[in-house]
Amino acid sequence: MLKKPLHLACVLLVAAAVAGASLVPPALAQGRKLKIGVVYDYTGPLAGGGSDLHALEGYGIEANYADAQSKPDIAINEAVRLVEQEKVDMLLGFYSSAQCVPVAARVEQLRKFMWITTCISSAVLENRNLKYVFRVQPSGRQFGLMSMDFIAKNAKAKFGKEPKDLKVAIIHEDGAYGIDVSKGNEEGAKKAGFNVVLKEGYSATTPDLSSLVIKLKRARPDVLFHTGYNPDIALFLRQAREQGLKFSALVGHGAGYGVYDKLKEAVGKDVNHVFNVDPISIWLANEKALKPELVPLIKMVGDEYDKARPGTQVKSAHVGMAASNTYVFMTEVLPRAIKKYGGIDADSLRKAALEVDLPEGGTMLGFGVHFLGDGAMAGQNDRAFPVIVQYIDDKPYVVWPKSLQHREPVLPLPPSSPYAAN
């Protein structure tokens, strides 16, 4: 039984009221429906990472939900089933990059349109020349590069060390997501001149990470860069504390690090002062820098979130990511495809997507939208960027880049942290 998803229908209705007109052309609203196959992980280990919060449903849209069960093979089978049996016009969603990579290729073969709301691995798009697959959010490489740049720019002031004297370790789950972010980490570390003392991947389903903790204790990194999902992150942090691993900063990259309440539930106060790289939470964005009509939508998504997940301490940025990215499709791509290109087939949706031209502040996530139509990253939004937040006393604060900073980062870890090196 699928969990009840957070619905975007009310958001789109409010948007229609703000705009003074329906977002869906009359012909579509009067019976011509766009059938969307919505694929997420409602069960399995990835559901705890925020995937269960992503499923959305739009005004005038018939959504067919499918559970990928946190397994790439099932994600592929469900995508094919939705296209061939349910006759959906397009696919939306996908949380795990390990699923996105094979599914994107299969959807392309089926000549259907795929709108990715979440997964970030560059491997989904890189050098594949896909025509019908589009992604609004930044890539994993950008996550890895930003976290390294953040530490490099703060090395002298916060750690009292030149970058070349700072020891860093890169650990990651060994799927498409973790590998991609780690490549960005490596590239960024080389650029900064860091001393990389350990780089190692592991299976996200491993039952034991104690050997990795031992290697880290021997390497003694100042800063740890970690990419993983919720279960393996929780396991690592628990075993790190049990085995006395010490470091001066921990920078996580989305996924399991983006769902604060799950982290807090797993490791308690140990999560305090951890950093996370992700697109900005729509509830942390500077409202004055956004298009005015987006502000009430953000409030409505927040209200729906509170109804669905009462008592949540920190709203997951992933919910806002899915809401914002779906809203872009509903307001920018779908109407243009129907009005200008006369249909909702893959080619019409592709043409419409390539014409989207939103400046910074044009989405709930703050960044603009412009898709690359060819080249190494065809289908990628080249105006997307992540930010870095730090969790402090059950609140997230944007600490990087400087232009969006809410407060200065706390570096190194204070003595109150069980992981603090000093």
Short mmCIF file of C-alpha atoms in Angstrom, two decimals:
data_model
loop_
_atom_site.label_atom_id
_atom_site.label_comp_id
_atom_site.label_asym_id
_atom_site.label_seq_id
_atom_site.Cartn_x
_atom_site.Cartn_y
_atom_site.Cartn_z
CA MET A 1 0.00 0.00 0.00
CA LEU A 2 1.52 3.33 -1.06
CA LYS A 3 1.80 6.12 1.45
CA LYS A 4 -0.42 9.05 0.74
CA PRO A 5 1.69 11.58 -1.20
CA LEU A 6 1.88 15.30 -0.65
CA HIS A 7 -0.35 16.87 -3.27
CA LEU A 8 0.48 19.90 -5.38
CA ALA A 9 -3.07 20.35 -6.68
CA CYS A 10 -3.81 23.16 -4.23
CA VAL A 11 -0.56 24.90 -5.15
CA LEU A 12 -1.50 24.95 -8.80
CA LEU A 13 -4.99 26.19 -8.04
CA VAL A 14 -3.57 29.09 -6.04
CA ALA A 15 -1.15 29.82 -8.88
CA ALA A 16 -4.08 29.94 -11.26
CA ALA A 17 -5.84 32.41 -8.98
CA VAL A 18 -2.73 34.57 -8.75
CA ALA A 19 -2.34 34.54 -12.52
CA GLY A 20 -6.04 35.16 -13.03
CA ALA A 21 -6.30 32.27 -15.46
CA SER A 22 -6.21 28.48 -15.54
CA LEU A 23 -2.80 26.93 -15.94
CA VAL A 24 -4.31 24.17 -18.02
CA PRO A 25 -5.78 25.05 -21.42
CA PRO A 26 -9.60 24.61 -21.65
CA ALA A 27 -9.32 21.74 -24.10
CA LEU A 28 -7.25 19.77 -21.62
CA ALA A 29 -9.37 20.67 -18.62
CA GLN A 30 -12.52 19.56 -20.43
CA GLY A 31 -11.46 15.96 -20.76
CA ARG A 32 -8.08 15.75 -22.49
CA LYS A 33 -5.87 14.66 -19.64
CA LEU A 34 -2.15 14.35 -19.45
CA LYS A 35 -1.41 10.97 -17.87
CA ILE A 36 1.74 11.20 -15.77
CA GLY A 37 3.53 8.19 -14.39
CA VAL A 38 4.94 9.20 -11.00
CA VAL A 39 7.74 6.91 -9.81
CA TYR A 40 9.29 7.13 -6.34
CA ASP A 41 10.49 4.82 -3.57
CA TYR A 42 7.59 4.41 -1.19
CA THR A 43 9.13 1.35 0.44
CA GLY A 44 12.66 0.10 1.13
CA PRO A 45 15.66 1.95 2.60
CA LEU A 46 15.45 4.94 0.25
CA ALA A 47 11.93 5.82 1.41
CA GLY A 48 13.43 7.05 4.68
CA GLY A 49 15.71 9.38 2.73
CA GLY A 50 12.84 11.60 1.67
CA SER A 51 11.57 9.84 -1.42
CA ASP A 52 8.16 9.24 0.12
CA LEU A 53 7.72 13.00 0.37
CA HIS A 54 8.17 13.73 -3.32
CA ALA A 55 5.10 12.35 -5.05
CA LEU A 56 2.97 15.15 -6.41
CA GLU A 57 -0.30 15.54 -8.21
CA GLY A 58 -1.25 18.47 -10.40
CA TYR A 59 -4.46 20.22 -11.34
CA GLY A 60 -6.07 18.67 -14.41
CA ILE A 61 -3.55 15.86 -14.36
CA GLU A 62 -4.18 12.13 -14.00
CA ALA A 63 -1.31 10.72 -11.98
CA ASN A 64 -0.44 7.03 -11.93
CA TYR A 65 1.78 6.26 -8.95
CA ALA A 66 4.34 3.47 -8.89
CA ASP A 67 6.62 2.22 -6.11
CA ALA A 68 10.22 1.60 -7.18
CA GLN A 69 10.80 -0.16 -3.82
CA SER A 70 14.32 1.30 -3.63
CA LYS A 71 15.43 -1.11 -6.41
CA PRO A 72 16.71 -0.06 -9.87
CA ASP A 73 15.29 -3.13 -11.65
CA ILE A 74 11.83 -2.50 -10.25
CA ALA A 75 12.08 1.18 -11.19
CA ILE A 76 12.77 0.17 -14.80
CA ASN A 77 9.95 -2.39 -14.83
CA GLU A 78 7.49 0.10 -13.36
CA ALA A 79 8.49 2.79 -15.86
CA VAL A 80 7.93 0.38 -18.75
CA ARG A 81 4.64 -0.80 -17.26
CA LEU A 82 3.37 2.74 -16.89
CA VAL A 83 4.24 3.52 -20.51
CA GLU A 84 3.12 0.31 -22.18
CA GLN A 85 0.17 -0.76 -20.02
CA GLU A 86 -1.09 2.41 -18.32
CA LYS A 87 -0.38 4.44 -21.47
CA VAL A 88 1.05 7.40 -19.59
CA ASP A 89 2.20 10.34 -21.70
CA MET A 90 5.29 11.05 -19.62
CA LEU A 91 7.16 10.09 -16.46
CA LEU A 92 7.91 12.34 -13.49
CA GLY A 93 9.86 11.82 -10.29
CA PHE A 94 12.73 9.43 -9.46
CA TYR A 95 14.64 9.87 -6.22
CA SER A 96 17.62 7.55 -6.64
CA SER A 97 20.33 8.19 -9.23
CA ALA A 98 20.95 4.43 -9.38
CA GLN A 99 17.42 4.21 -10.82
CA CYS A 100 17.58 7.35 -12.95
CA VAL A 101 20.58 6.21 -14.99
CA PRO A 102 19.02 3.01 -16.44
CA VAL A 103 15.45 4.34 -16.50
CA ALA A 104 16.43 7.42 -18.52
CA ALA A 105 17.92 5.22 -21.24
CA ARG A 106 14.83 2.99 -21.32
CA VAL A 107 12.40 5.93 -21.44
CA GLU A 108 14.42 7.43 -24.28
CA GLN A 109 14.05 4.16 -26.21
CA LEU A 110 10.31 4.30 -25.64
CA ARG A 111 10.28 7.90 -26.95
CA LYS A 112 8.54 9.26 -23.86
CA PHE A 113 9.25 12.46 -21.97
CA MET A 114 10.93 12.21 -18.54
CA TRP A 115 10.97 15.09 -16.06
CA ILE A 116 13.38 14.40 -13.18
CA THR A 117 12.50 16.10 -9.91
CA THR A 118 15.20 14.76 -7.64
CA CYS A 119 18.11 12.48 -8.60
CA ILE A 120 21.35 14.36 -9.24
CA SER A 121 24.02 12.09 -10.72
CA SER A 122 25.74 13.57 -13.77
CA ALA A 123 25.75 10.04 -15.22
CA VAL A 124 22.01 10.34 -15.89
CA LEU A 125 22.71 12.82 -18.69
CA GLU A 126 26.45 13.07 -19.29
CA ASN A 127 27.54 12.18 -22.84
CA ARG A 128 24.27 10.30 -23.51
CA ASN A 129 22.67 12.77 -25.93
CA LEU A 130 19.19 12.10 -24.56
CA LYS A 131 16.42 14.07 -26.26
CA TYR A 132 13.50 13.55 -23.91
CA VAL A 133 15.05 13.60 -20.42
CA PHE A 134 15.23 16.89 -18.49
CA ARG A 135 16.49 17.78 -15.02
CA VAL A 136 15.88 21.10 -13.26
CA GLN A 137 18.16 20.71 -10.22
CA PRO A 138 21.98 20.85 -10.09
CA SER A 139 24.19 17.83 -10.69
CA GLY A 140 26.14 15.78 -8.17
CA ARG A 141 29.40 17.14 -9.57
CA GLN A 142 28.24 20.63 -8.56
CA PHE A 143 27.53 19.35 -5.03
CA GLY A 144 31.05 17.93 -4.73
CA LEU A 145 32.74 21.02 -6.11
CA MET A 146 30.79 23.42 -3.88
CA SER A 147 31.56 21.59 -0.64
CA MET A 148 35.29 21.60 -1.38
CA ASP A 149 35.25 25.28 -2.34
CA PHE A 150 33.41 26.09 0.88
CA ILE A 151 36.07 24.46 3.04
CA ALA A 152 38.92 25.90 0.94
CA LYS A 153 37.60 29.44 1.33
CA ASN A 154 37.31 28.95 5.12
CA ALA A 155 40.53 26.97 5.70
CA LYS A 156 42.73 29.81 6.89
CA ALA A 157 40.13 31.80 8.81
CA LYS A 158 38.40 28.87 10.53
CA PHE A 159 41.02 26.12 10.77
CA GLY A 160 44.14 28.27 10.84
CA LYS A 161 45.63 26.19 8.01
CA GLU A 162 46.49 26.70 4.39
CA PRO A 163 44.45 24.39 2.10
CA LYS A 164 47.55 22.32 1.29
CA ASP A 165 47.93 21.54 4.99
CA LEU A 166 44.30 20.49 5.45
CA LYS A 167 43.70 16.73 5.46
CA VAL A 168 40.40 15.62 3.93
CA ALA A 169 38.66 12.27 3.46
CA ILE A 170 36.02 11.43 0.86
CA ILE A 171 33.64 8.55 1.59
CA HIS A 172 30.54 7.63 -0.40
CA GLU A 173 27.99 4.99 -1.22
CA ASP A 174 29.14 3.27 -4.40
CA GLY A 175 26.08 3.87 -6.59
CA ALA A 176 25.70 6.45 -9.36
CA TYR A 177 24.86 9.19 -6.84
CA GLY A 178 27.79 8.65 -4.50
CA ILE A 179 30.32 8.12 -7.27
CA ASP A 180 29.29 11.30 -9.08
CA VAL A 181 29.49 13.52 -6.00
CA SER A 182 32.83 11.98 -5.03
CA LYS A 183 34.22 12.82 -8.47
CA GLY A 184 33.20 16.43 -7.86
CA ASN A 185 34.89 16.19 -4.46
CA GLU A 186 38.10 14.89 -6.02
CA GLU A 187 38.10 17.59 -8.66
CA GLY A 188 37.46 20.27 -6.06
CA ALA A 189 40.13 18.88 -3.71
CA LYS A 190 42.72 18.93 -6.47
CA LYS A 191 41.79 22.51 -7.35
CA ALA A 192 42.05 23.60 -3.70
CA GLY A 193 45.29 21.72 -3.11
CA PHE A 194 43.93 19.64 -0.21
CA ASN A 195 45.74 16.60 1.13
CA VAL A 196 43.31 13.74 0.43
CA VAL A 197 44.19 11.09 3.01
CA LEU A 198 41.42 8.62 2.16
CA LYS A 199 38.85 8.07 -0.57
CA GLU A 200 36.62 5.04 -0.33
CA GLY A 201 33.22 3.82 -1.47
CA TYR A 202 30.94 1.25 0.15
CA SER A 203 27.58 -0.40 -0.50
CA ALA A 204 24.62 1.62 0.76
CA THR A 205 23.10 -1.62 2.07
CA THR A 206 26.15 -2.72 4.06
CA PRO A 207 25.34 -3.85 7.62
CA ASP A 208 28.70 -2.75 9.03
CA LEU A 209 30.98 0.25 8.41
CA SER A 210 33.37 -0.31 11.31
CA SER A 211 36.30 -1.15 9.00
CA LEU A 212 35.82 2.20 7.23
CA VAL A 213 35.79 3.96 10.60
CA ILE A 214 39.08 2.26 11.50
CA LYS A 215 40.67 3.48 8.25
CA LEU A 216 39.46 7.00 8.96
CA LYS A 217 40.90 6.89 12.48
CA ARG A 218 44.28 5.97 11.00
CA ALA A 219 44.06 8.68 8.32
CA ARG A 220 42.99 11.38 10.82
CA PRO A 221 41.28 13.79 8.38
CA ASP A 222 40.45 17.33 9.43
CA VAL A 223 37.33 17.37 7.26
CA LEU A 224 35.14 14.47 6.21
CA PHE A 225 33.06 14.67 3.01
CA HIS A 226 30.29 12.05 2.97
CA THR A 227 27.70 11.07 0.36
CA GLY A 228 25.09 8.49 1.30
CA TYR A 229 21.48 7.60 1.96
CA ASN A 230 19.69 7.62 5.30
CA PRO A 231 20.35 4.09 6.61
CA ASP A 232 24.08 4.04 5.84
CA ILE A 233 24.61 7.59 7.14
CA ALA A 234 22.94 6.70 10.43
CA LEU A 235 25.02 3.52 10.68
CA PHE A 236 28.24 5.38 9.96
CA LEU A 237 27.61 8.14 12.50
CA ARG A 238 26.68 5.68 15.22
CA GLN A 239 29.75 3.50 14.63
CA ALA A 240 31.99 6.57 14.33
CA ARG A 241 30.92 7.71 17.78
CA GLU A 242 31.22 4.24 19.28
CA GLN A 243 34.74 3.85 17.92
CA GLY A 244 35.87 7.35 18.86
CA LEU A 245 36.41 8.83 15.40
CA LYS A 246 37.36 12.51 15.62
CA PHE A 247 37.36 15.25 12.97
CA SER A 248 36.85 18.99 12.70
CA ALA A 249 33.96 19.13 10.23
CA LEU A 250 31.52 16.83 8.45
CA VAL A 251 30.02 17.90 5.13
CA GLY A 252 27.19 15.75 3.74
CA HIS A 253 25.73 15.89 0.25
CA GLY A 254 21.94 15.74 0.01
CA ALA A 255 19.86 12.53 0.20
CA GLY A 256 20.13 11.23 3.78
CA TYR A 257 21.74 14.44 4.98
CA GLY A 258 18.80 16.41 3.61
CA VAL A 259 16.18 14.89 5.91
CA TYR A 260 17.00 16.32 9.31
CA ASP A 261 14.28 14.62 11.31
CA LYS A 262 15.43 11.17 10.20
CA LEU A 263 19.01 12.03 11.15
CA LYS A 264 17.94 13.38 14.53
CA GLU A 265 15.85 10.27 15.12
CA ALA A 266 18.85 8.06 14.35
CA VAL A 267 21.72 9.83 16.11
CA GLY A 268 20.14 12.45 18.35
CA LYS A 269 22.21 15.54 19.14
CA ASP A 270 25.17 14.15 17.22
CA VAL A 271 23.69 15.76 14.11
CA ASN A 272 24.33 19.22 15.56
CA HIS A 273 26.72 21.32 13.41
CA VAL A 274 26.70 18.89 10.47
CA PHE A 275 26.67 20.54 7.02
CA ASN A 276 24.48 19.55 4.08
CA VAL A 277 24.75 20.44 0.38
CA ASP A 278 21.42 20.62 -1.47
CA PRO A 279 19.27 23.00 -3.47
CA ILE A 280 18.03 25.57 -0.99
CA SER A 281 14.94 24.68 1.01
CA ILE A 282 12.12 26.80 -0.38
CA TRP A 283 11.37 27.81 3.22
CA LEU A 284 14.86 29.32 3.58
CA ALA A 285 14.87 31.23 0.29
CA ASN A 286 14.98 35.02 0.28
CA GLU A 287 11.39 35.90 -0.60
CA LYS A 288 12.37 39.39 -1.74
CA ALA A 289 14.57 37.86 -4.45
CA LEU A 290 11.79 35.63 -5.83
CA LYS A 291 9.00 36.35 -8.26
CA PRO A 292 6.16 37.67 -6.03
CA GLU A 293 3.67 35.03 -7.17
CA LEU A 294 5.91 32.27 -5.80
CA VAL A 295 5.71 33.43 -2.18
CA PRO A 296 2.12 32.30 -1.48
CA LEU A 297 2.84 29.00 -3.22
CA ILE A 298 5.74 28.33 -0.88
CA LYS A 299 3.46 28.99 2.08
CA MET A 300 0.84 26.63 0.70
CA VAL A 301 3.34 23.84 0.14
CA GLY A 302 4.50 24.38 3.72
CA ASP A 303 0.95 24.21 5.03
CA GLU A 304 0.36 20.95 3.16
CA TYR A 305 3.62 19.60 4.53
CA ASP A 306 2.56 20.43 8.09
CA LYS A 307 -0.74 18.63 7.57
CA ALA A 308 0.95 15.53 6.15
CA ARG A 309 3.91 15.48 8.58
CA PRO A 310 2.80 17.28 11.76
CA GLY A 311 5.55 17.93 14.27
CA THR A 312 8.40 17.95 11.76
CA GLN A 313 11.26 20.03 13.17
CA VAL A 314 12.97 20.89 9.87
CA LYS A 315 11.05 20.56 6.62
CA SER A 316 12.96 18.45 4.11
CA ALA A 317 14.45 20.48 1.27
CA HIS A 318 13.52 17.55 -0.99
CA VAL A 319 9.82 18.36 -0.72
CA GLY A 320 10.42 21.91 -1.87
CA MET A 321 12.69 20.65 -4.64
CA ALA A 322 9.95 18.37 -5.97
CA ALA A 323 7.29 21.07 -5.64
CA SER A 324 9.39 23.70 -7.39
CA ASN A 325 10.53 21.43 -10.20
CA THR A 326 7.02 20.13 -10.83
CA TYR A 327 5.65 23.67 -10.78
CA VAL A 328 8.13 24.65 -13.51
CA PHE A 329 6.84 21.83 -15.68
CA MET A 330 3.18 22.70 -15.07
CA THR A 331 3.56 26.43 -15.66
CA GLU A 332 6.34 26.68 -18.24
CA VAL A 333 6.51 23.45 -20.24
CA LEU A 334 3.00 21.98 -20.41
CA PRO A 335 1.08 25.12 -21.45
CA ARG A 336 3.69 26.00 -24.08
CA ALA A 337 3.69 22.47 -25.51
CA ILE A 338 -0.08 22.52 -25.94
CA LYS A 339 -0.57 26.11 -27.07
CA LYS A 340 2.48 26.48 -29.30
CA TYR A 341 3.19 22.95 -30.46
CA GLY A 342 -0.30 21.49 -30.32
CA GLY A 343 0.23 18.43 -28.21
CA ILE A 344 1.59 16.58 -25.22
CA ASP A 345 3.76 14.12 -27.14
CA ALA A 346 7.45 13.84 -26.29
CA ASP A 347 8.62 16.05 -29.14
CA SER A 348 6.20 18.86 -28.24
CA LEU A 349 7.21 18.70 -24.57
CA ARG A 350 10.90 18.68 -25.55
CA LYS A 351 10.53 21.77 -27.75
CA ALA A 352 8.65 23.55 -24.98
CA ALA A 353 11.24 22.62 -22.34
CA LEU A 354 14.10 23.95 -24.46
CA GLU A 355 12.36 27.33 -24.66
CA VAL A 356 12.08 27.79 -20.89
CA ASP A 357 14.08 30.88 -19.94
CA LEU A 358 13.70 31.83 -16.27
CA PRO A 359 16.16 34.24 -14.63
CA GLU A 360 17.52 33.87 -11.10
CA GLY A 361 14.59 34.18 -8.70
CA GLY A 362 12.25 32.59 -11.22
CA THR A 363 11.75 29.37 -9.23
CA MET A 364 10.94 28.57 -5.61
CA LEU A 365 14.52 27.29 -5.32
CA GLY A 366 15.89 30.71 -6.24
CA PHE A 367 17.81 29.72 -9.35
CA GLY A 368 16.70 30.23 -12.94
CA VAL A 369 15.99 27.65 -15.64
CA HIS A 370 17.56 27.16 -19.06
CA PHE A 371 18.12 23.68 -20.46
CA LEU A 372 21.08 22.59 -22.54
CA GLY A 373 19.83 21.17 -25.83
CA ASP A 374 23.05 19.48 -26.86
CA GLY A 375 26.57 18.82 -25.65
CA ALA A 376 27.90 16.69 -22.81
CA MET A 377 25.03 17.53 -20.42
CA ALA A 378 22.04 17.82 -22.78
CA GLY A 379 18.84 18.12 -20.74
CA GLN A 380 20.52 19.74 -17.72
CA ASN A 381 19.42 23.09 -16.32
CA ASP A 382 22.60 25.16 -16.54
CA ARG A 383 21.29 27.83 -14.15
CA ALA A 384 20.83 25.52 -11.16
CA PHE A 385 23.09 25.64 -8.11
CA PRO A 386 23.10 24.13 -4.60
CA VAL A 387 23.75 25.82 -1.27
CA ILE A 388 25.28 24.62 1.99
CA VAL A 389 23.28 24.61 5.21
CA GLN A 390 24.43 23.86 8.73
CA TYR A 391 22.15 22.33 11.33
CA ILE A 392 22.44 24.21 14.60
CA ASP A 393 20.13 23.49 17.54
CA ASP A 394 17.41 21.98 15.35
CA LYS A 395 17.46 24.77 12.79
CA PRO A 396 19.02 24.91 9.30
CA TYR A 397 21.04 27.97 8.33
CA VAL A 398 22.42 28.75 4.88
CA VAL A 399 26.15 29.31 5.35
CA TRP A 400 27.36 29.20 1.71
CA PRO A 401 27.57 30.89 -0.75
CA LYS A 402 28.24 34.21 0.96
CA SER A 403 25.60 35.98 -1.13
CA LEU A 404 22.84 33.83 0.43
CA GLN A 405 24.36 33.38 3.87
CA HIS A 406 22.09 33.48 6.93
CA ARG A 407 24.98 33.28 9.38
CA GLU A 408 28.68 32.43 9.60
CA PRO A 409 29.42 28.69 9.71
CA VAL A 410 30.49 27.15 13.01
CA LEU A 411 33.95 25.74 12.22
CA PRO A 412 35.61 23.69 13.53
CA LEU A 413 33.21 21.47 15.48
CA PRO A 414 32.69 22.84 19.00
CA PRO A 415 33.85 20.76 22.02
CA SER A 416 30.21 19.78 22.68
CA SER A 417 30.27 17.49 19.63
CA PRO A 418 31.24 13.87 20.29
CA TYR A 419 33.26 13.98 17.04
CA ALA A 420 35.20 17.18 17.85
CA ALA A 421 38.94 16.77 17.28
CA ASN A 422 39.90 19.26 19.97
#
